[in-house]
Short mmCIF file of C-alpha atoms in Angstrom, two decimals:
data_model
loop_
_atom_site.label_atom_id
_atom_site.label_comp_id
_atom_site.label_asym_id
_atom_site.label_seq_id
_atom_site.Cartn_x
_atom_site.Cartn_y
_atom_site.Cartn_z
CA MET A 425 -10.28 -14.63 -44.64
CA CYS A 426 -10.21 -13.74 -40.95
CA SER A 427 -6.74 -13.88 -39.42
CA ASP A 428 -8.10 -14.23 -35.87
CA TYR A 429 -10.77 -16.96 -35.74
CA PHE A 430 -11.46 -16.21 -32.06
CA GLN A 431 -13.06 -12.96 -33.18
CA LEU A 432 -15.75 -15.04 -34.86
CA LEU A 433 -16.66 -16.83 -31.62
CA SER A 434 -19.29 -15.52 -29.26
CA ASP A 435 -18.42 -14.52 -25.71
CA GLU A 436 -20.17 -17.63 -24.37
CA LEU A 437 -18.01 -19.93 -26.52
CA VAL A 438 -14.82 -18.19 -25.47
CA VAL A 439 -15.79 -18.48 -21.79
CA PHE A 440 -16.53 -22.19 -22.34
CA ILE A 441 -13.02 -22.64 -23.74
CA PHE A 442 -11.56 -20.70 -20.82
CA GLN A 443 -13.27 -23.15 -18.45
CA GLN A 444 -10.85 -25.85 -19.59
CA LEU A 445 -7.77 -23.84 -18.46
CA ASP A 446 -5.91 -23.77 -15.17
CA SER A 447 -5.50 -20.61 -13.07
CA PHE A 448 -2.15 -19.55 -14.47
CA SER A 449 -3.16 -20.11 -18.12
CA LEU A 450 -6.35 -18.12 -17.57
CA PHE A 451 -4.31 -15.32 -16.03
CA GLN A 452 -2.03 -15.29 -19.10
CA CYS A 453 -5.08 -15.10 -21.37
CA SER A 454 -6.28 -12.05 -19.47
CA HIS A 455 -3.12 -10.22 -20.60
CA THR A 456 -3.74 -10.88 -24.30
CA CYS A 457 -6.29 -8.22 -25.24
CA ARG A 458 -9.09 -6.16 -23.74
CA ARG A 459 -11.82 -8.59 -24.80
CA TRP A 460 -10.06 -11.57 -23.23
CA ARG A 461 -9.35 -9.54 -20.10
CA ARG A 462 -13.07 -8.86 -19.74
CA LEU A 463 -14.09 -12.47 -20.38
CA ALA A 464 -11.35 -13.94 -18.17
CA ALA A 465 -12.69 -11.89 -15.27
CA GLU A 466 -15.98 -13.83 -15.22
CA LYS A 467 -16.65 -14.87 -11.62
CA ARG A 468 -17.96 -18.29 -12.60
CA LEU A 469 -14.56 -19.20 -14.08
CA TRP A 470 -12.74 -18.50 -10.84
CA GLU A 471 -15.40 -20.09 -8.66
CA ARG A 472 -15.05 -23.27 -10.72
CA LEU A 473 -11.24 -23.21 -10.38
CA SER A 474 -11.50 -22.57 -6.66
CA GLN A 475 -13.64 -25.69 -6.23
CA ARG A 476 -11.00 -27.83 -7.97
CA LEU A 477 -8.27 -26.86 -5.53
CA PRO A 478 -7.94 -27.99 -1.90
CA LEU A 479 -9.20 -25.51 0.66
CA LEU A 480 -6.44 -23.42 2.18
CA ARG A 481 -6.44 -20.67 4.78
CA ILE A 482 -5.47 -18.29 1.99
CA GLU A 483 -9.18 -18.09 1.07
CA GLU A 484 -9.72 -16.16 4.29
CA LEU A 485 -7.04 -13.62 3.37
CA PHE A 486 -8.87 -12.67 0.16
CA GLN A 487 -12.32 -12.69 1.78
CA GLY A 488 -13.85 -15.09 -0.76
CA ASP A 489 -12.34 -13.41 -3.82
CA HIS A 490 -11.97 -16.65 -5.83
CA ARG A 491 -9.96 -15.07 -8.64
CA LYS A 492 -7.35 -13.54 -6.40
CA ALA A 493 -7.09 -16.62 -4.19
CA CYS A 494 -6.64 -18.93 -7.21
CA LEU A 495 -3.99 -16.67 -8.72
CA HIS A 496 -2.19 -16.40 -5.40
CA ARG A 497 -1.90 -20.19 -5.17
CA ALA A 498 -1.08 -20.60 -8.86
CA PHE A 499 1.78 -18.11 -8.68
CA GLN A 500 3.09 -19.60 -5.46
CA GLN A 501 3.16 -23.03 -7.10
CA LYS A 502 4.59 -21.95 -10.48
CA TYR A 503 6.67 -18.93 -9.43
CA PRO A 504 7.12 -18.85 -5.64
CA VAL A 505 8.31 -15.25 -5.51
CA ASN A 506 9.05 -14.52 -1.84
CA ARG A 507 11.77 -12.01 -2.72
CA ILE A 508 12.87 -8.66 -1.35
CA LEU A 509 13.08 -5.64 -3.64
CA THR A 510 15.81 -3.17 -2.66
CA THR A 511 17.30 0.12 -3.81
CA LEU A 512 21.07 0.46 -3.30
CA LYS A 513 22.81 3.73 -2.46
CA ASP A 514 23.80 4.24 -6.11
CA SER A 515 20.05 3.82 -6.96
CA THR A 516 20.56 0.38 -8.57
CA ILE A 517 17.46 -1.79 -8.06
CA VAL A 518 17.95 -5.46 -7.18
CA THR A 519 15.91 -8.34 -5.81
CA CYS A 520 17.09 -11.23 -3.66
CA LYS A 521 15.79 -14.19 -1.71
CA PRO A 522 15.07 -13.75 2.04
CA ASP A 523 18.46 -15.30 2.82
CA GLY A 524 20.32 -12.76 0.64
CA THR A 525 21.12 -15.18 -2.20
CA ASP A 526 20.11 -15.23 -5.88
CA ILE A 527 20.61 -11.48 -6.38
CA HIS A 528 19.01 -10.23 -9.59
CA ILE A 529 19.62 -6.73 -11.01
CA VAL A 530 16.40 -5.07 -12.18
CA ALA A 531 17.88 -1.69 -13.20
CA LYS A 532 21.52 -0.61 -13.08
CA ALA A 533 22.40 3.05 -12.55
CA ASN A 534 25.06 4.02 -15.11
CA SER A 535 25.74 7.63 -14.10
CA GLN A 536 25.21 10.11 -11.30
CA GLU A 537 22.56 11.92 -13.37
CA SER A 538 20.51 8.75 -13.87
CA ASN A 539 18.81 7.21 -10.87
CA PHE A 540 15.80 5.09 -9.99
CA LYS A 541 13.24 5.73 -7.28
CA GLN A 542 10.11 4.27 -5.68
CA PRO A 543 10.26 0.63 -6.83
CA CYS A 544 7.21 -1.47 -5.97
CA TRP A 545 5.81 -4.91 -6.82
CA ASP A 546 2.60 -5.53 -8.71
CA PRO A 547 -0.10 -7.50 -6.80
CA PHE A 548 1.29 -10.88 -7.93
CA GLY A 549 5.02 -10.18 -7.64
CA LYS A 550 5.19 -10.52 -11.44
CA SER A 551 6.31 -7.01 -12.43
CA ILE A 552 8.22 -4.15 -10.81
CA LEU A 553 7.28 -0.52 -11.30
CA PHE A 554 9.71 2.35 -10.62
CA THR A 555 10.60 5.90 -11.66
CA TYR A 556 13.63 6.62 -13.85
CA PHE A 557 15.07 10.12 -13.34
CA HIS A 558 17.30 10.78 -16.34
CA SER A 559 17.63 14.53 -15.78
CA PHE A 560 15.85 17.35 -13.99
CA ALA A 561 13.25 17.58 -16.78
CA SER A 562 13.04 13.90 -17.75
CA HIS A 563 11.02 11.40 -15.72
CA ILE A 564 9.90 7.97 -16.90
CA CYS A 565 7.67 5.34 -15.29
CA VAL A 566 9.22 1.95 -16.03
CA VAL A 567 7.54 -1.46 -15.69
CA VAL A 568 9.82 -4.51 -15.82
CA ASP A 569 8.14 -7.93 -15.95
CA SER A 570 9.52 -11.30 -14.82
CA HIS A 571 11.11 -11.85 -18.26
CA GLY A 572 12.98 -8.54 -18.16
CA LYS A 573 10.74 -6.84 -20.73
CA ARG A 574 10.47 -3.09 -20.14
CA LYS A 575 7.56 -0.74 -20.77
CA GLU A 576 8.12 3.00 -20.40
CA LEU A 577 5.80 5.94 -19.80
CA ALA A 578 7.19 9.48 -20.03
CA VAL A 579 5.70 12.04 -17.64
CA SER A 580 6.43 15.75 -17.35
CA THR A 581 6.92 15.81 -13.58
CA PRO A 582 8.13 13.23 -11.06
CA PRO A 583 5.40 10.67 -10.27
CA PHE A 584 4.97 9.22 -6.81
CA TYR A 585 2.57 7.11 -4.71
CA TYR A 586 2.36 4.25 -7.18
CA LEU A 587 -0.58 1.95 -6.49
CA TRP A 588 -1.57 -1.04 -8.64
CA LEU A 589 -5.13 -2.11 -9.28
CA SER A 590 -5.87 -5.65 -8.15
CA ASP A 591 -5.64 -7.26 -11.61
CA GLY A 592 -2.10 -6.02 -12.27
CA HIS A 593 -3.13 -4.41 -15.58
CA TYR A 594 -3.48 -0.81 -14.39
CA PHE A 595 -1.68 1.40 -11.90
CA THR A 596 -2.29 4.85 -10.47
CA PHE A 597 0.08 7.60 -9.39
CA ILE A 598 0.23 11.29 -8.55
CA ALA A 599 2.16 13.95 -10.48
CA GLU A 600 2.09 17.70 -10.97
CA HIS A 601 0.35 19.00 -14.06
CA GLY A 602 2.33 22.05 -15.14
CA ALA A 603 1.49 24.87 -12.77
CA ALA A 604 -1.57 22.98 -11.53
CA PRO A 605 -1.70 21.12 -8.21
CA LEU A 606 -1.03 17.43 -7.78
CA CYS A 607 -3.16 15.34 -10.14
CA LEU A 608 -4.18 11.69 -9.97
CA TYR A 609 -3.36 9.59 -13.05
CA LEU A 610 -4.14 6.11 -14.33
CA SER A 611 -1.97 4.10 -16.73
CA THR A 612 -1.91 0.56 -18.11
CA VAL A 613 0.59 -2.13 -19.07
CA LEU A 614 -1.75 -3.52 -21.75
CA ASP A 615 -1.00 -0.96 -24.47
CA GLU A 616 2.28 -0.68 -26.31
CA ILE A 617 2.31 3.04 -25.46
CA ALA A 618 0.97 3.52 -21.94
CA LEU A 619 -0.67 6.94 -22.09
CA PRO A 620 -1.64 8.36 -18.68
CA VAL A 621 -5.27 9.22 -18.05
CA GLU A 622 -6.01 12.12 -15.73
CA LEU A 623 -8.53 10.88 -13.18
CA CYS A 624 -8.82 14.05 -11.16
CA GLY A 625 -7.57 17.53 -12.00
CA LEU A 626 -7.96 18.76 -8.44
CA ASN A 627 -5.28 18.58 -5.78
CA THR A 628 -5.07 14.89 -4.82
CA PHE A 629 -2.76 13.50 -2.19
CA PHE A 630 -4.24 10.33 -0.65
CA PHE A 631 -6.15 7.53 -2.35
CA ASP A 632 -6.91 3.80 -2.23
CA THR A 633 -8.28 1.24 -4.69
CA CYS A 634 -10.88 -1.51 -4.44
CA SER A 635 -9.35 -5.00 -4.15
CA HIS A 636 -11.72 -6.69 -6.62
CA GLU A 637 -13.22 -4.00 -8.87
CA ASP A 638 -11.96 -0.94 -10.73
CA TYR A 639 -12.99 1.70 -8.22
CA LEU A 640 -10.96 4.22 -6.27
CA VAL A 641 -11.49 6.56 -3.32
CA ALA A 642 -9.49 9.78 -3.08
CA HIS A 643 -8.97 12.68 -0.69
CA ILE A 644 -9.03 15.64 -3.10
CA ASN A 645 -8.72 19.40 -2.85
CA GLY A 646 -8.11 19.20 0.90
CA ASP A 647 -11.80 19.00 1.79
CA THR A 648 -13.47 16.30 -0.34
CA ILE A 649 -13.67 12.49 -0.21
CA ALA A 650 -14.69 11.19 -3.65
CA LEU A 651 -15.46 7.74 -5.05
CA LEU A 652 -14.28 7.27 -8.67
CA ASN A 653 -15.61 4.67 -11.11
CA LEU A 654 -12.46 3.68 -12.99
CA LYS A 655 -14.31 1.28 -15.32
CA SER A 656 -16.41 4.14 -16.65
CA ILE A 657 -13.39 6.44 -16.95
CA ILE A 658 -11.38 3.75 -18.79
CA ARG A 659 -14.25 3.14 -21.23
CA TYR A 660 -14.62 6.87 -21.81
CA HIS A 661 -10.96 7.40 -22.62
CA SER A 662 -10.74 4.20 -24.68
CA SER A 663 -13.63 5.34 -26.87
CA SER A 664 -12.08 8.81 -27.18
CA HIS A 665 -8.74 7.24 -28.13
CA GLN A 666 -10.38 5.04 -30.78
CA GLU A 667 -12.35 7.99 -32.12
CA SER A 668 -9.15 10.04 -32.49
CA HIS A 669 -7.54 7.20 -34.47
CA ARG A 670 -10.62 6.88 -36.65
CA HIS A 671 -10.28 10.55 -37.64
CA SER A 672 -6.45 10.29 -37.83
CA SER A 673 -5.97 13.25 -35.51
CA LYS A 674 -4.70 13.79 -32.02
CA SER A 675 -7.28 13.79 -29.30
CA THR A 676 -7.77 16.98 -27.38
CA THR A 677 -9.49 17.04 -24.01
CA THR A 678 -11.28 20.30 -23.34
CA ALA A 679 -12.27 21.74 -20.00
CA ARG A 680 -15.87 20.86 -20.91
CA ASP A 681 -14.86 17.21 -21.45
CA LYS A 682 -13.10 17.06 -18.08
CA GLU A 683 -16.15 18.50 -16.37
CA ILE A 684 -18.38 15.87 -17.99
CA VAL A 685 -15.97 13.08 -17.00
CA GLY A 686 -15.91 14.27 -13.43
CA ASN A 687 -19.68 14.54 -13.11
CA GLU A 688 -20.44 11.15 -14.66
CA HIS A 689 -17.77 9.02 -13.01
CA GLN A 690 -17.52 10.14 -9.39
CA VAL A 691 -19.61 10.32 -6.24
CA ILE A 692 -18.86 12.76 -3.43
CA LEU A 693 -18.82 10.98 -0.06
CA SER A 694 -18.03 14.08 1.98
CA ASP A 695 -17.25 17.74 1.32
CA HIS A 696 -15.96 18.23 4.89
CA ALA A 697 -12.99 15.87 4.81
CA GLY A 698 -11.03 15.63 8.03
CA TYR A 699 -7.42 16.48 8.70
CA PHE A 700 -5.05 14.97 6.13
CA ALA A 701 -5.19 11.17 6.34
CA ALA A 702 -5.28 8.42 3.74
CA PRO A 703 -8.77 6.92 3.25
CA GLN A 704 -8.99 3.13 3.20
CA TRP A 705 -11.04 0.81 0.99
CA ILE A 706 -12.14 -2.40 2.72
CA SER A 707 -13.65 -5.35 0.83
CA ASN A 708 -15.26 -8.13 2.85
CA LYS A 709 -17.01 -11.23 1.47
CA GLU A 710 -19.83 -11.31 4.01
CA ARG A 711 -20.38 -7.59 4.52
CA GLY A 712 -19.44 -6.01 1.18
CA ASP A 713 -17.40 -2.90 0.39
CA PHE A 714 -16.63 -0.13 2.86
CA ILE A 715 -14.64 3.09 2.90
CA LEU A 716 -12.99 4.34 6.08
CA TYR A 717 -12.27 8.08 6.21
CA LEU A 718 -12.21 11.17 8.41
CA GLU A 719 -14.83 13.91 8.39
CA LYS A 720 -14.64 17.26 10.10
CA ASP A 721 -17.56 18.21 12.31
CA ASP A 722 -17.95 21.98 12.69
CA ASN A 723 -19.96 21.37 15.86
CA ILE A 724 -16.92 19.82 17.57
CA PRO A 725 -14.53 22.55 18.82
CA ASN A 726 -10.79 22.15 18.42
CA ARG A 727 -8.94 21.09 21.55
CA GLU A 728 -5.60 22.64 22.40
CA GLY A 729 -5.27 23.78 18.79
CA LEU A 730 -5.81 20.25 17.44
CA GLN A 731 -8.59 19.57 14.97
CA ALA A 732 -11.19 17.04 16.09
CA ASP A 733 -12.45 14.68 13.38
CA ARG A 734 -14.94 11.84 13.27
CA LEU A 735 -13.81 8.49 11.90
CA LEU A 736 -16.57 7.19 9.60
CA LEU A 737 -17.15 3.76 8.08
CA CYS A 738 -19.20 4.07 4.91
CA LYS A 739 -21.00 1.08 3.30
CA VAL A 740 -20.85 1.33 -0.51
CA ASN A 741 -23.24 -0.23 -3.02
CA LEU A 742 -21.00 -0.58 -6.08
CA PRO A 743 -23.62 -1.66 -8.68
CA LEU A 744 -25.65 1.47 -7.89
CA LEU A 745 -22.59 3.54 -6.98
CA ASP A 746 -24.43 4.73 -3.89
CA ILE A 747 -24.01 4.93 -0.12
CA GLU A 748 -26.10 2.53 1.99
CA TYR A 749 -25.19 3.82 5.45
CA ARG A 750 -22.48 5.38 7.60
CA ARG A 751 -21.23 4.43 11.08
CA GLU A 752 -19.18 6.66 13.35
CA LEU A 753 -16.28 4.85 15.03
CA GLY A 754 -15.14 7.67 17.30
CA MET A 755 -13.68 11.16 17.48
CA PHE A 756 -9.91 11.73 17.33
CA LEU A 757 -7.54 14.69 17.60
CA GLY A 758 -4.55 16.04 15.67
CA ARG A 759 -3.04 14.20 12.75
CA LYS A 760 -4.52 10.72 12.41
CA ALA A 761 -3.59 7.47 10.70
CA PHE A 762 -5.80 4.39 10.77
CA HIS A 763 -6.13 0.95 9.24
CA MET A 764 -8.83 -1.70 9.53
CA THR A 765 -8.02 -5.32 8.67
CA SER A 766 -9.86 -6.84 5.70
CA HIS A 767 -11.70 -9.35 7.88
CA MET A 768 -12.92 -6.30 9.85
CA LYS A 769 -11.97 -7.72 13.24
CA TYR A 770 -9.28 -5.20 14.24
CA ILE A 771 -8.56 -1.53 13.72
CA SER A 772 -5.44 0.44 14.66
CA ILE A 773 -5.65 4.21 15.18
CA LEU A 774 -2.67 6.54 15.60
CA GLU A 775 -3.06 10.09 16.91
CA GLU A 776 -0.26 12.66 16.74
CA SER A 777 -0.45 15.96 18.61
CA THR A 778 0.51 18.22 15.71
CA THR A 779 -0.99 20.65 13.21
CA GLN A 780 1.65 19.84 10.58
CA VAL A 781 0.68 17.88 7.48
CA ALA A 782 4.11 16.44 6.69
CA LEU A 783 7.47 15.75 8.30
CA PRO A 784 6.31 14.60 11.74
CA ASN A 785 8.40 15.86 14.61
CA VAL A 786 9.55 13.07 16.92
CA GLN A 787 9.00 15.43 19.84
CA ASN A 788 5.25 15.44 19.16
CA PRO A 789 3.39 13.05 21.45
CA THR A 790 1.69 10.13 19.72
CA ARG A 791 -0.75 7.48 20.87
CA LEU A 792 -1.48 4.17 19.12
CA GLN A 793 -4.49 2.13 20.16
CA VAL A 794 -5.62 -1.24 18.76
CA TYR A 795 -9.28 -2.25 18.98
CA ARG A 796 -11.28 -5.42 18.45
CA LEU A 797 -14.55 -4.90 16.55
CA ASP A 798 -17.80 -6.78 17.00
CA ASP A 799 -20.57 -7.28 14.42
CA HIS A 800 -22.13 -3.93 15.34
CA TRP A 801 -18.89 -1.95 14.96
CA ASN A 802 -18.46 -1.52 18.71
CA LYS A 803 -14.79 -1.15 19.71
CA GLU A 804 -13.06 -3.04 22.51
CA LEU A 805 -9.57 -1.85 23.40
CA ILE A 806 -7.03 -4.68 23.24
CA VAL A 807 -4.82 -4.96 26.32
CA PHE A 808 -1.39 -6.55 25.94
CA THR A 809 -0.33 -8.62 28.92
CA LYS A 810 3.13 -9.95 27.96
CA GLU A 811 6.26 -8.25 26.64
CA TYR A 812 9.34 -9.95 25.21
CA ILE A 813 12.40 -7.67 25.04
CA TRP A 814 14.94 -9.19 22.69
CA ASN A 815 18.05 -7.80 24.42
CA GLU A 816 17.02 -9.23 27.78
CA GLY A 817 15.68 -12.54 26.49
CA CYS A 818 12.85 -12.85 29.00
CA ILE A 819 9.09 -12.40 29.13
CA LYS A 820 7.61 -9.75 31.42
CA SER A 821 4.06 -9.37 32.65
CA VAL A 822 2.64 -6.03 31.50
CA CYS A 823 -0.69 -4.29 31.04
CA ILE A 824 -0.47 -1.90 28.08
CA GLN A 825 -3.53 -0.34 26.44
CA GLN A 826 -1.85 2.32 24.32
CA PHE A 827 1.61 2.85 22.87
CA GLN A 828 3.52 6.12 22.97
CA GLY A 829 6.04 7.24 20.37
CA VAL A 830 4.73 5.07 17.52
CA ARG A 831 5.33 6.84 14.18
CA ALA A 832 4.23 4.16 11.69
CA PHE A 833 2.57 0.74 11.64
CA GLN A 834 1.60 -2.04 9.23
CA TRP A 835 -0.54 -5.17 9.60
CA SER A 836 0.86 -8.57 8.64
CA PRO A 837 -0.69 -10.45 5.67
CA ASP A 838 -2.54 -12.80 8.06
CA TYR A 839 -3.92 -9.77 10.00
CA GLU A 840 -2.79 -11.24 13.31
CA LYS A 841 0.28 -9.08 13.98
CA LEU A 842 0.94 -5.36 13.88
CA LEU A 843 4.43 -4.03 13.12
CA CYS A 844 5.10 -0.69 14.83
CA LEU A 845 8.01 1.72 14.48
CA VAL A 846 8.75 3.67 17.67
CA ILE A 847 10.83 6.87 17.55
CA GLN A 848 10.97 8.90 20.71
CA SER A 849 13.28 11.34 22.40
CA LEU A 850 15.16 10.62 25.60
CA GLU A 851 16.81 13.21 27.81
CA GLU A 852 20.06 12.42 29.52
CA GLU A 853 22.65 14.39 31.48
CA GLY A 854 25.28 15.98 29.26
CA ARG A 855 28.49 17.91 29.66
CA GLU A 856 28.64 21.67 29.23
CA GLU A 857 28.78 22.71 25.60
CA SER A 858 29.77 26.05 24.17
CA ASN A 859 26.39 26.60 22.55
CA HIS A 860 24.43 25.74 25.70
CA ARG A 861 25.05 28.17 28.50
CA GLY A 862 25.08 26.48 31.86
CA GLY A 863 25.24 22.99 30.35
CA GLY A 864 22.07 21.03 31.13
CA ARG A 865 20.58 18.11 29.29
CA ARG A 866 21.22 16.91 25.78
CA ARG A 867 18.61 15.03 23.77
CA LYS A 868 19.01 11.50 22.46
CA TRP A 869 16.73 9.70 20.01
CA GLU A 870 15.67 6.11 20.36
CA SER A 871 14.12 4.06 17.57
CA TYR A 872 13.12 0.40 17.46
CA PHE A 873 10.46 -1.97 16.12
CA LEU A 874 7.63 -3.59 18.03
CA VAL A 875 5.44 -6.46 16.89
CA LEU A 876 2.03 -6.71 18.55
CA ASP A 877 0.78 -10.30 18.45
CA ILE A 878 -3.00 -9.92 18.74
CA PRO A 879 -4.08 -13.55 19.45
CA GLN A 880 -1.33 -13.94 22.07
CA GLN A 881 -1.79 -10.37 23.40
CA SER A 882 1.99 -10.21 23.45
CA ILE A 883 4.58 -7.58 22.50
CA TYR A 884 7.98 -8.31 20.94
CA ARG A 885 10.51 -5.51 21.17
CA TYR A 886 13.61 -5.62 18.95
CA PRO A 887 17.05 -3.92 19.27
CA ASN A 888 17.52 -0.17 18.84
CA LEU A 889 18.55 0.92 15.34
CA ILE A 890 19.30 3.90 13.11
CA LEU A 891 16.98 4.03 10.10
CA SER A 892 18.02 4.99 6.57
CA SER A 893 17.49 8.61 5.53
CA THR A 894 15.35 7.50 2.56
CA PHE A 895 12.97 5.70 4.88
CA VAL A 896 12.74 8.62 7.31
CA CYS A 897 12.33 11.37 4.70
CA ASN A 898 10.23 9.62 2.05
CA PHE A 899 8.23 6.85 3.70
CA LEU A 900 7.68 7.98 7.26
CA PRO A 901 5.82 11.31 6.72
CA PHE A 902 3.02 9.65 4.72
CA PHE A 903 3.36 6.02 5.72
CA ASP A 904 -0.42 5.47 5.71
CA GLN A 905 -0.41 6.03 1.93
CA PHE A 906 2.83 4.14 1.20
CA ILE A 907 1.76 0.95 3.00
CA LYS A 908 -0.98 0.49 0.41
CA SER A 909 1.71 -0.48 -2.14
CA GLN A 910 4.75 -1.32 0.01
CA THR A 911 5.00 -4.13 2.54
CA PHE A 912 7.80 -4.96 4.96
CA TRP A 913 6.19 -8.23 6.03
CA SER A 914 7.02 -11.60 4.50
CA PRO A 915 4.13 -13.34 2.67
CA HIS A 916 4.03 -15.88 5.51
CA SER A 917 3.78 -13.22 8.26
CA ASP A 918 6.77 -14.71 10.11
CA ALA A 919 9.36 -11.97 9.42
CA PHE A 920 9.79 -8.37 8.30
CA CYS A 921 12.56 -6.48 6.48
CA TYR A 922 14.04 -3.03 7.09
CA VAL A 923 17.03 -0.89 6.16
CA GLY A 924 19.19 0.67 8.83
CA GLN A 925 22.09 0.22 11.18
CA HIS A 926 22.02 -1.17 14.67
CA GLU A 927 23.53 0.76 17.54
CA ASN A 928 25.69 -2.29 18.30
CA ALA A 929 26.48 -2.73 14.60
CA LYS A 930 29.65 -4.78 15.02
CA ARG A 931 27.65 -7.62 16.52
CA TYR A 932 25.80 -7.97 13.20
CA GLY A 933 28.86 -7.74 10.96
CA ILE A 934 28.82 -4.10 9.75
CA GLU A 935 31.00 -1.16 10.66
CA GLU A 936 29.67 2.15 9.37
CA GLU A 937 27.41 1.54 6.36
CA GLN A 938 23.77 0.62 6.71
CA GLY A 939 22.34 -2.64 5.43
CA LEU A 940 19.23 -4.63 4.61
CA PHE A 941 18.05 -6.76 7.55
CA VAL A 942 15.47 -9.49 7.89
CA GLN A 943 13.99 -9.92 11.35
CA TYR A 944 12.27 -13.22 12.07
CA LEU A 945 10.02 -12.98 15.09
CA PHE A 946 12.08 -15.25 17.35
CA GLN A 947 15.60 -14.91 15.92
CA SER A 948 18.44 -12.42 15.76
CA PRO A 949 18.29 -9.91 12.88
CA GLN A 950 20.03 -11.18 9.73
CA LEU A 951 22.12 -8.88 7.55
CA LEU A 952 21.51 -9.61 3.84
CA LEU A 953 23.00 -6.73 1.82
CA ARG A 954 25.15 -3.66 2.47
CA ASN A 955 24.81 -0.10 1.17
CA VAL A 956 21.03 -0.33 0.83
CA GLU A 957 18.64 2.64 0.97
CA TYR A 958 15.18 1.09 0.85
CA ALA A 959 13.50 -2.33 0.74
CA THR A 960 10.06 -3.90 0.35
CA TRP A 961 8.96 -7.55 0.40
CA SER A 962 7.05 -9.21 -2.45
CA PRO A 963 3.30 -9.74 -1.87
CA LEU A 964 3.57 -13.46 -2.72
#
């Protein structure tokens, strides 16, 4: 007799049964097996559930993605996460509520040799993914779910740049492959043993995933922008894995196999990729799927030693895995970072006058500009007319079109506010020092956060601070990649978190050590925890 009677039912009958479930129960079914995951992803199920629930503004945030909107509301009702994930100085990982209470230990460091790095939430705030460094030669990817259950994946070299796929079943990361360059990998939380799948054997550094389908765009080999079909790659490796079990032997992937995988499952968007910058995948209900990336134009000469690149918006036809059209959004110099909001109304573009790929020098001039887009992709520069400086407590009339000294930025979940980190050098008169003949000026660094409120065309400037070394060394150089999996904004877009120390630290209750702060837009910063190295807010 059959031990699993559901195997005897057709797909249509199973989907009919799924129609009787609520959002959260359907989500749990999708974690049961591969067949149920496929059937639970049927769009008609989520459209039906979406019609049962009252209309909320959250539908706009997910651009008509009924499944993601339903799950967002279901998780907020059943498990309102709204927690901050932090790494302490001894590498212990904890979570807490936005007021600093209800501290929960995710992973406790038990020795100096063992430490945890790069924690990040899954798309629903249900699981936490991080790297466990046991020794110089031992690195493990660890996934801890809301019940404390752990799943481990051993890798030969340290992984970094974790990025979950939208369903929370798969995640991607980058790691070295022996003596080879950085490779892009895919792993899953569905299997008991989460074996990594090599997506690209070429040097990969920046990538982004589609918010509703299993596709990925990557900047590979320094000169290529490629679109990868993860569904096809997953099916290929699943069939290979099943075939190896059928023959009771270990699977071996030859160079010929890798070449076939690459040719069948990827499309080259450009073989003249621009200066290192993270491409962005944009999914919009009305307009479809787009990829934003840089492309070098050999006909455009470099200016003052800075490479000039064109910023292109590429319309993608996913069913055909083809390109419908491209639109040029402008030409920019030096190192660039950019981000377009999902509703495709705003775009922020940061230019840095440097030829360096990593470790930006705060002495390099930068320029951040924020644009409003119309239906034909024409840009209108947003001018900010009011500035609120927290220390002075008053509103000033200003007229600012571009911001100098911005080193990183991130849009709020409602896409109405832009968080900016400013780090710039100031020169002031100094006394004569033995290593400076004739005295002169000494240099001082100033760092603070700005929030640009787009609808109000207002700027909020917060107190000067000293950032944690982990943030400066790990996050800041490649922030445009990290913000795809890490958020400092609260789910309600009314506050942001950061780790550092204020210049007037005693006012906020700390002496020397740095702490975790929460900054509500119209309040004083609140100190939650001490001895913290890094923090990120839950997506829900």
